[in-house]
CSV table of C-alpha atoms and ligand atoms in Angstrom, one decimal:
chain,number,residue,atom,x,y,z
S,233,UNK,CA,146.8,188.9,90.9
S,234,UNK,CA,145.1,190.7,93.6
S,235,UNK,CA,144.9,188.9,97.0
S,236,UNK,CA,141.0,189.0,96.8
S,237,UNK,CA,141.0,187.4,93.4
S,238,UNK,CA,143.5,184.8,94.5
S,239,UNK,CA,141.3,183.8,97.4
S,240,UNK,CA,138.2,183.5,95.1
S,241,UNK,CA,140.2,181.3,92.8
S,242,UNK,CA,141.3,179.0,95.7
S,243,UNK,CA,137.7,178.7,96.9
S,244,UNK,CA,136.5,177.8,93.4
S,245,UNK,CA,139.3,175.2,93.0
S,246,UNK,CA,138.4,173.7,96.4
S,247,UNK,CA,134.7,173.4,95.5
S,248,UNK,CA,135.6,171.7,92.2
S,249,UNK,CA,138.0,169.2,93.9
S,250,UNK,CA,135.3,168.3,96.5
S,251,UNK,CA,132.6,167.9,93.8
S,252,UNK,CA,134.9,165.5,91.8
S,253,UNK,CA,135.8,163.5,94.9
S,254,UNK,CA,132.1,163.2,95.7
S,255,UNK,CA,131.3,161.7,92.3
S,256,UNK,CA,134.2,159.2,92.3
S,257,UNK,CA,133.6,158.1,95.9
S,258,UNK,CA,129.9,157.7,95.3
S,259,UNK,CA,130.4,155.0,92.7
S,260,UNK,CA,132.7,153.0,95.0
S,261,UNK,CA,130.3,153.0,97.9
S,262,UNK,CA,127.3,152.2,95.8
S,263,UNK,CA,128.6,149.1,94.1
S,264,UNK,CA,128.6,146.8,97.1
S,265,UNK,CA,125.1,148.1,98.0
S,266,UNK,CA,123.8,146.5,94.8
S,267,UNK,CA,125.3,143.1,95.8
S,268,UNK,CA,123.3,143.0,99.0
S,269,UNK,CA,120.4,140.6,99.0
S,270,UNK,CA,117.1,142.3,98.2
S,271,UNK,CA,115.7,141.5,101.7
S,272,UNK,CA,118.3,143.8,103.4
S,273,UNK,CA,116.8,146.7,101.5
S,274,UNK,CA,113.1,146.0,102.2
S,275,UNK,CA,112.8,144.5,105.7
S,276,UNK,CA,110.4,141.6,105.8
S,277,UNK,CA,108.7,139.7,108.6
S,278,UNK,CA,111.2,136.8,108.3
S,279,UNK,CA,114.2,139.0,108.8
S,280,UNK,CA,116.4,138.9,111.8
S,281,UNK,CA,116.4,142.2,113.8
S,282,UNK,CA,119.2,144.3,112.5
S,283,UNK,CA,120.0,146.1,115.8
S,284,UNK,CA,123.3,145.2,117.3
S,285,UNK,CA,123.2,145.0,121.2
S,286,UNK,CA,124.8,148.1,122.7
S,287,UNK,CA,128.3,147.3,124.0
S,288,UNK,CA,127.2,147.8,127.6
S,289,UNK,CA,124.2,145.5,127.3
S,290,UNK,CA,124.3,141.8,127.9
S,291,UNK,CA,123.8,140.2,124.4
S,292,UNK,CA,120.2,139.2,123.9
S,293,UNK,CA,119.3,136.0,122.0
S,294,UNK,CA,117.4,138.1,119.4
S,295,UNK,CA,120.7,139.9,118.7
S,296,UNK,CA,122.4,136.6,117.7
S,297,UNK,CA,123.5,136.8,114.1
S,298,UNK,CA,121.8,133.9,112.2
S,299,UNK,CA,123.9,131.2,110.6
S,300,UNK,CA,124.6,131.7,106.8
S,301,UNK,CA,123.4,128.3,106.0
S,302,UNK,CA,121.0,125.6,107.4
S,303,UNK,CA,120.1,122.0,106.6
S,304,UNK,CA,116.6,120.7,107.0
S,305,UNK,CA,116.3,117.0,107.7
S,306,UNK,CA,112.9,116.2,106.1
S,307,UNK,CA,110.7,113.6,104.5
S,308,UNK,CA,111.3,113.5,100.8
S,309,UNK,CA,109.0,115.6,98.5
S,310,UNK,CA,107.7,117.6,101.4
S,311,UNK,CA,108.3,121.3,100.4
S,312,UNK,CA,106.9,123.6,97.7
S,313,UNK,CA,109.5,123.9,94.9
S,314,UNK,CA,110.1,127.7,95.3
S,315,UNK,CA,110.1,127.7,99.1
S,316,UNK,CA,113.8,127.4,99.8
S,317,UNK,CA,114.7,130.0,97.2
S,318,UNK,CA,112.2,132.4,98.7
S,319,UNK,CA,113.6,131.9,102.2
S,320,UNK,CA,117.1,132.6,100.9
S,321,UNK,CA,116.0,135.7,99.0
S,322,UNK,CA,114.2,137.1,102.1
S,323,UNK,CA,116.9,136.3,104.6
S,324,UNK,CA,120.2,135.7,102.8
S,325,UNK,CA,120.4,132.3,104.6
S,326,UNK,CA,121.2,129.4,102.3
S,327,UNK,CA,119.1,126.2,102.9
S,328,UNK,CA,119.6,122.6,101.8
S,329,UNK,CA,117.8,119.4,102.6
S,330,UNK,CA,118.6,115.8,103.5
S,331,UNK,CA,115.9,113.1,103.7
S,332,UNK,CA,114.8,110.3,105.9
S,333,UNK,CA,112.1,107.7,105.2
S,334,UNK,CA,110.6,107.0,108.6
S,335,UNK,CA,110.4,108.4,112.1
S,336,UNK,CA,112.5,105.5,113.3
S,337,UNK,CA,115.3,106.3,110.8
S,338,UNK,CA,115.3,109.9,111.9
S,339,UNK,CA,115.4,108.9,115.6
S,340,UNK,CA,118.1,106.3,115.1
S,341,UNK,CA,120.3,108.7,113.1
S,342,UNK,CA,120.1,111.5,115.7
S,343,UNK,CA,120.5,109.0,118.6
S,344,UNK,CA,123.6,107.8,116.7
S,345,UNK,CA,125.1,111.3,117.1
S,346,UNK,CA,124.4,112.8,113.6
S,347,UNK,CA,124.9,116.5,113.6
S,348,UNK,CA,124.6,119.3,111.0
S,349,UNK,CA,120.8,119.5,110.9
S,350,UNK,CA,119.2,122.7,112.1
S,351,UNK,CA,115.5,121.8,111.5
S,352,UNK,CA,114.0,118.3,111.6
S,353,UNK,CA,110.5,117.2,110.8
S,354,UNK,CA,109.3,114.3,113.1
S,355,UNK,CA,105.8,113.1,113.5
S,356,UNK,CA,103.8,113.5,116.7
S,357,UNK,CA,104.8,110.4,118.7
S,358,UNK,CA,108.4,110.9,117.7
S,359,UNK,CA,108.3,114.4,119.0
S,360,UNK,CA,107.1,113.0,122.3
S,361,UNK,CA,110.0,110.5,122.5
S,362,UNK,CA,112.5,113.2,121.5
S,363,UNK,CA,111.3,115.6,124.2
S,364,UNK,CA,111.5,112.8,126.8
S,365,UNK,CA,115.0,112.0,125.7
S,366,UNK,CA,116.1,115.7,125.8
S,367,UNK,CA,116.9,115.7,122.1
S,368,UNK,CA,115.2,119.0,121.2
S,369,UNK,CA,116.0,122.7,121.8
S,370,UNK,CA,113.3,124.8,123.4
S,371,UNK,CA,111.9,127.4,120.9
S,372,UNK,CA,112.2,131.1,121.6
S,373,UNK,CA,108.7,132.2,120.7
S,374,UNK,CA,109.8,135.8,120.5
S,375,UNK,CA,111.7,134.8,117.4
S,376,UNK,CA,108.6,133.2,115.9
S,377,UNK,CA,105.9,135.9,115.8
S,378,UNK,CA,104.0,134.0,113.1
S,379,UNK,CA,103.1,131.4,115.7
S,380,UNK,CA,99.9,133.5,116.1
S,381,UNK,CA,98.8,132.1,112.7
S,382,UNK,CA,98.5,128.5,114.0
S,383,UNK,CA,95.1,127.1,114.5
S,384,UNK,CA,94.6,127.1,118.3
S,385,UNK,CA,93.9,123.3,118.0
S,386,UNK,CA,97.5,122.8,117.1
S,387,UNK,CA,98.8,124.6,120.2
S,388,UNK,CA,97.3,122.1,122.6
S,389,UNK,CA,98.8,118.8,121.3
S,390,UNK,CA,99.5,116.1,123.8
S,391,UNK,CA,103.1,115.6,122.6
S,392,UNK,CA,104.1,119.2,123.0
S,393,UNK,CA,101.5,121.4,124.7
S,394,UNK,CA,102.1,125.1,124.0
S,395,UNK,CA,104.5,124.3,121.1
S,396,UNK,CA,107.4,124.6,123.6
S,397,UNK,CA,109.7,122.5,121.3
S,398,UNK,CA,108.0,122.2,117.9
S,399,UNK,CA,105.6,123.8,115.4
S,400,UNK,CA,103.2,121.7,113.4
S,401,UNK,CA,104.2,121.6,109.7
S,402,UNK,CA,101.5,119.6,107.9
S,403,UNK,CA,99.1,116.8,108.8
S,404,UNK,CA,97.7,113.9,106.9
S,405,UNK,CA,96.4,110.4,106.8
S,406,UNK,CA,97.6,106.9,105.9
S,407,UNK,CA,95.5,104.7,103.7
S,408,UNK,CA,95.5,103.2,100.3
S,409,UNK,CA,96.1,104.6,96.8
S,410,UNK,CA,95.3,102.7,93.6
S,411,UNK,CA,95.6,102.9,89.9
S,412,UNK,CA,92.1,103.9,88.6
S,413,UNK,CA,92.8,102.8,85.0
S,414,UNK,CA,94.0,99.3,85.9
S,415,UNK,CA,91.9,98.5,88.9
S,416,UNK,CA,88.2,99.2,88.7
S,417,UNK,CA,87.2,97.7,92.0
S,418,UNK,CA,89.9,98.3,94.6
S,419,UNK,CA,89.7,96.3,97.9
S,420,UNK,CA,87.5,98.0,100.3
S,421,UNK,CA,89.1,96.6,103.4
S,422,UNK,CA,92.5,95.9,104.9
S,423,UNK,CA,91.4,92.3,105.2
S,424,UNK,CA,91.2,92.0,101.3
S,425,UNK,CA,94.7,93.4,101.2
S,426,UNK,CA,96.3,91.3,103.9
S,427,UNK,CA,94.5,88.2,102.9
S,428,UNK,CA,94.7,88.7,99.1
S,429,UNK,CA,94.0,85.7,97.0
S,430,UNK,CA,96.0,84.8,93.9
S,431,UNK,CA,92.9,85.6,91.8
S,432,UNK,CA,92.8,89.2,93.1
S,433,UNK,CA,94.3,91.5,90.5
S,434,UNK,CA,96.3,93.3,93.2
S,435,UNK,CA,98.0,90.1,94.4
S,436,UNK,CA,101.7,90.5,94.0
S,437,UNK,CA,101.2,94.1,92.7
S,438,UNK,CA,101.0,96.1,95.9
S,439,UNK,CA,103.4,97.5,98.5
S,440,UNK,CA,103.2,98.3,102.2
S,441,UNK,CA,105.1,101.2,103.7
S,442,UNK,CA,108.5,100.3,105.0
S,443,UNK,CA,107.5,101.7,108.4
S,444,UNK,CA,107.1,99.6,111.5
S,445,UNK,CA,104.4,101.6,113.3
S,446,UNK,CA,102.4,102.3,110.2
S,447,UNK,CA,102.3,98.7,109.1
S,448,UNK,CA,101.5,97.3,112.5
S,449,UNK,CA,98.8,100.0,112.9
S,450,UNK,CA,97.1,98.8,109.6
S,451,UNK,CA,97.3,95.2,110.8
S,452,UNK,CA,96.0,95.9,114.3
S,453,UNK,CA,93.2,98.0,112.9
S,454,UNK,CA,92.2,95.2,110.6
S,455,UNK,CA,92.1,92.8,113.5
S,456,UNK,CA,89.9,95.2,115.4
S,457,UNK,CA,92.6,96.0,118.1
S,458,UNK,CA,94.0,99.2,119.4
S,459,UNK,CA,96.8,100.3,117.0
S,460,UNK,CA,98.9,101.2,120.0
S,461,UNK,CA,98.3,97.9,121.8
S,462,UNK,CA,100.8,96.7,124.4
S,463,UNK,CA,99.2,93.3,124.5
S,464,UNK,CA,101.8,90.9,123.2
S,465,UNK,CA,99.3,88.2,122.1
S,466,UNK,CA,97.5,90.8,119.9
S,467,UNK,CA,100.8,91.9,118.5
S,468,UNK,CA,101.8,88.3,117.7
S,469,UNK,CA,98.5,87.9,115.8
S,470,UNK,CA,99.2,91.1,113.8
S,471,UNK,CA,102.7,89.8,113.2
S,472,UNK,CA,101.4,86.5,111.8
S,473,UNK,CA,98.9,88.4,109.6
S,474,UNK,CA,101.7,90.4,108.2
S,475,UNK,CA,103.9,87.4,107.6
S,476,UNK,CA,101.1,85.6,105.8
S,477,UNK,CA,100.4,88.7,103.7
S,478,UNK,CA,104.0,88.8,102.4
S,479,UNK,CA,103.4,86.4,99.5
S,480,UNK,CA,100.8,88.9,98.0
S,481,UNK,CA,103.2,91.8,98.3
S,482,UNK,CA,105.6,93.3,95.7
S,483,UNK,CA,107.5,94.6,98.7
S,484,UNK,CA,107.8,97.4,101.3
S,485,UNK,CA,108.4,100.9,100.0
S,486,UNK,CA,108.3,104.3,101.4
S,487,UNK,CA,110.0,106.3,98.7
S,488,UNK,CA,108.5,105.5,95.3
S,489,UNK,CA,105.3,103.7,96.0
S,490,UNK,CA,103.0,106.3,94.5
S,491,UNK,CA,105.0,106.5,91.3
S,492,UNK,CA,104.9,102.7,90.9
S,493,UNK,CA,101.1,102.8,91.2
S,494,UNK,CA,100.9,105.8,88.7
S,495,UNK,CA,103.2,104.0,86.3
S,496,UNK,CA,101.0,100.8,86.5
S,497,UNK,CA,103.8,98.6,87.9
S,498,UNK,CA,101.8,98.1,91.0
S,499,UNK,CA,98.0,98.4,91.3
S,500,UNK,CA,97.8,99.7,94.8
S,501,UNK,CA,99.9,100.8,97.8
S,502,UNK,CA,99.7,101.6,101.5
S,503,UNK,CA,100.8,105.2,101.8
S,504,UNK,CA,100.2,108.9,102.6
S,505,UNK,CA,97.4,110.8,101.2
S,506,UNK,CA,99.3,113.8,99.9
S,507,UNK,CA,101.9,111.6,98.1
S,508,UNK,CA,99.2,109.9,96.2
S,509,UNK,CA,97.4,113.1,95.4
S,510,UNK,CA,100.5,114.8,94.1
S,511,UNK,CA,101.2,111.7,91.9
S,512,UNK,CA,97.6,111.9,90.8
S,513,UNK,CA,98.4,115.3,89.3
S,514,UNK,CA,101.3,113.8,87.5
S,515,UNK,CA,99.8,110.5,86.2
S,516,UNK,CA,96.1,111.4,86.2
S,517,UNK,CA,95.1,107.8,87.3
S,518,UNK,CA,95.4,107.6,91.1
S,519,UNK,CA,92.7,107.7,93.8
S,520,UNK,CA,93.1,107.4,97.5
S,521,UNK,CA,90.9,106.1,100.3
S,522,UNK,CA,90.8,104.9,103.9
S,523,UNK,CA,89.9,101.2,104.1
S,524,UNK,CA,86.6,100.5,105.9
S,525,UNK,CA,88.3,99.3,109.1
S,526,UNK,CA,90.2,102.7,109.4
S,527,UNK,CA,93.6,104.2,109.1
S,528,UNK,CA,96.1,106.5,110.8
S,529,UNK,CA,96.2,110.3,111.2
S,530,UNK,CA,99.4,112.2,111.9
S,531,UNK,CA,100.9,115.6,112.4
S,532,UNK,CA,104.5,116.3,111.2
S,533,UNK,CA,106.4,119.1,113.0
S,534,UNK,CA,109.4,121.4,112.7
S,535,UNK,CA,111.8,121.1,115.6
S,536,UNK,CA,115.4,122.1,116.3
S,537,UNK,CA,117.7,119.3,117.4
S,538,UNK,CA,119.6,119.7,120.7
S,539,UNK,CA,123.2,121.0,120.3
S,540,UNK,CA,122.9,123.4,117.4
S,541,UNK,CA,124.8,126.6,117.8
S,542,UNK,CA,123.0,129.8,118.8
S,543,UNK,CA,123.5,131.1,115.3
S,544,UNK,CA,121.9,128.0,113.7
S,545,UNK,CA,119.1,128.1,116.2
S,546,UNK,CA,118.4,131.7,115.3
S,547,UNK,CA,118.4,130.8,111.6
S,548,UNK,CA,116.2,127.7,112.2
S,549,UNK,CA,113.7,129.9,114.1
S,550,UNK,CA,113.6,132.3,111.2
S,551,UNK,CA,112.8,129.3,108.9
S,552,UNK,CA,110.1,128.1,111.2
S,553,UNK,CA,108.7,131.6,111.2
S,554,UNK,CA,108.9,131.8,107.4
S,555,UNK,CA,106.9,128.5,107.0
S,556,UNK,CA,104.2,130.0,109.3
S,557,UNK,CA,103.7,133.0,107.0
S,558,UNK,CA,100.1,132.7,105.7
S,559,UNK,CA,101.1,132.6,102.0
S,560,UNK,CA,104.0,130.2,102.5
S,561,UNK,CA,101.9,127.9,104.7
S,562,UNK,CA,99.2,127.9,102.0
S,563,UNK,CA,101.7,127.2,99.2
S,564,UNK,CA,103.2,124.3,101.2
S,565,UNK,CA,99.8,122.7,101.9
S,566,UNK,CA,98.3,123.2,98.5
S,567,UNK,CA,101.4,122.0,96.6
S,568,UNK,CA,101.8,118.9,98.7
S,569,UNK,CA,98.0,118.1,99.1
S,570,UNK,CA,98.5,117.8,102.9
S,571,UNK,CA,96.5,119.8,105.4
S,572,UNK,CA,97.9,122.9,106.8
S,573,UNK,CA,97.7,123.6,110.6
S,574,UNK,CA,97.9,127.3,109.8
S,575,UNK,CA,94.6,129.1,110.3
S,576,UNK,CA,95.8,132.2,108.5
S,577,UNK,CA,96.8,130.1,105.5
S,578,UNK,CA,93.4,128.4,105.4
S,579,UNK,CA,91.7,131.8,105.2
S,580,UNK,CA,93.5,132.6,101.9
S,581,UNK,CA,93.5,129.0,100.5
S,582,UNK,CA,91.8,127.9,97.3
S,583,UNK,CA,88.3,126.7,98.1
S,584,UNK,CA,89.0,123.5,96.1
S,585,UNK,CA,91.9,122.6,98.5
S,586,UNK,CA,89.9,123.4,101.6
S,587,UNK,CA,87.0,121.3,100.5
S,588,UNK,CA,89.0,118.3,99.3
S,589,UNK,CA,87.8,115.4,101.5
S,590,UNK,CA,91.0,113.5,100.8
S,591,UNK,CA,93.0,116.3,102.4
S,592,UNK,CA,90.6,117.4,105.1
S,593,UNK,CA,88.7,114.2,105.9
S,594,UNK,CA,85.0,114.6,106.8
S,595,UNK,CA,83.8,113.6,110.3
S,596,UNK,CA,82.7,110.1,109.3
S,597,UNK,CA,86.3,109.3,108.1
S,598,UNK,CA,87.9,111.2,111.0
S,599,UNK,CA,86.1,108.9,113.4
S,600,UNK,CA,88.0,105.9,111.9
S,601,UNK,CA,91.5,107.5,112.1
S,602,UNK,CA,93.9,106.8,114.9
S,603,UNK,CA,97.1,108.5,116.0
S,604,UNK,CA,100.2,106.4,116.5
S,605,UNK,CA,101.2,106.9,120.1
S,606,UNK,CA,104.6,106.7,121.9
S,607,UNK,CA,104.9,103.3,123.8
S,608,UNK,CA,108.0,103.8,125.9
S,609,UNK,CA,110.0,100.6,126.4
S,610,UNK,CA,107.4,98.6,124.6
S,611,UNK,CA,108.5,100.2,121.3
S,612,UNK,CA,111.3,97.6,121.1
S,613,UNK,CA,108.7,94.8,121.1
S,614,UNK,CA,107.2,96.3,117.9
S,615,UNK,CA,110.7,96.6,116.5
S,616,UNK,CA,111.5,93.0,117.3
S,617,UNK,CA,108.3,91.7,115.7
S,618,UNK,CA,108.9,94.0,112.6
S,619,UNK,CA,112.4,92.4,112.2
S,620,UNK,CA,110.7,89.0,112.3
S,621,UNK,CA,108.2,90.0,109.7
S,622,UNK,CA,110.9,91.5,107.4
S,623,UNK,CA,113.1,88.4,107.7
S,624,UNK,CA,110.3,85.8,107.3
S,625,UNK,CA,110.4,83.8,104.0
V,882,SPD,N1,106.3,112.8,101.3
V,882,SPD,C1,106.1,113.2,102.6
V,882,SPD,C2,105.4,112.3,103.5
V,882,SPD,C3,105.4,112.7,104.9
V,882,SPD,C4,104.7,111.6,105.8
V,882,SPD,N2,104.9,111.8,107.1
V,882,SPD,C5,104.0,111.1,107.9
V,882,SPD,C6,104.5,110.1,108.8
V,882,SPD,C7,103.4,109.4,109.6
V,882,SPD,N3,103.8,108.2,110.2
């Protein structure tokens, strides 16, 4: 073979070998690509920045790799069903939930040293207490660009001005829900509830929330007092009212009260508007109202407990940012029948949701609603009286 032909043959062989190698190697590198979560292929607003800090740069917080998994410590039945899966699809971060039944339970659990929660959902006055006690991480607003979607009204809250520590989640009211099939004329007032007569159909077939501040608020409001009173005589009066009311109660319940009303086991219950309205969808026989003396109004918030790792904090901020997305906020509010503090969500919300007076109470009802406020040391007086109510025969 001539040298020229030999060279051509070698070149052809080389090209063929390289082409074969390219085919085989391509398959090997493509396979893991398919296993990546979809979100890594199409960046979304809830994703962590992908850029690694340059080796010479001091690591920035936004460069922190988010944790693979977070736990939200939340009230029960307080998300939209598909929310957590959506978050995982978008970010690759797994999410699970544990539940508490009252602000006091949440506070006691964290004060007792519980760890492992990346996001918690306390109400307004409890946020204030937690900030005072140094129990919350400061939020890095750079990691929560969707904060811009909040209604400005929710950025000036007394318990956390400027949302330094927490972001409002949903807000609602506390009143009375009743079974419309079994109770034609529900009691209009707290007085008819606390002073129920044996002849009243709801006697023995109603529950109060298992929640010290909510129950004392209802009693104090019925008596015409400030629901945050620090006057011990007024509080004693409220305590006695609650003790006398016990004979007409089926019990205290925070977890199933709306189902018991829907199922007809109880006729009415003290509880949260959205819980009753969700149950109304299921049972078709529940209505909700604020008794004529008034009720409470509250704002629940997403916060990060002190002591989480930087990775968990980063993932928690991604979750908070995700909830603040207009569509997610709308889905959350509409599914739960609680009011969203997200202005951008409201702009796209169903008109039926926005105009529901049981979700967004009109001015004449708003005027009768009172926030539960932090009371400092005096909180323990409420707790002592609550223990006395609970243990009274
Ligand atoms: N099912 C979720 C109910 C949330 C209620 N949080 C309000 C607490 C007000 N004290």
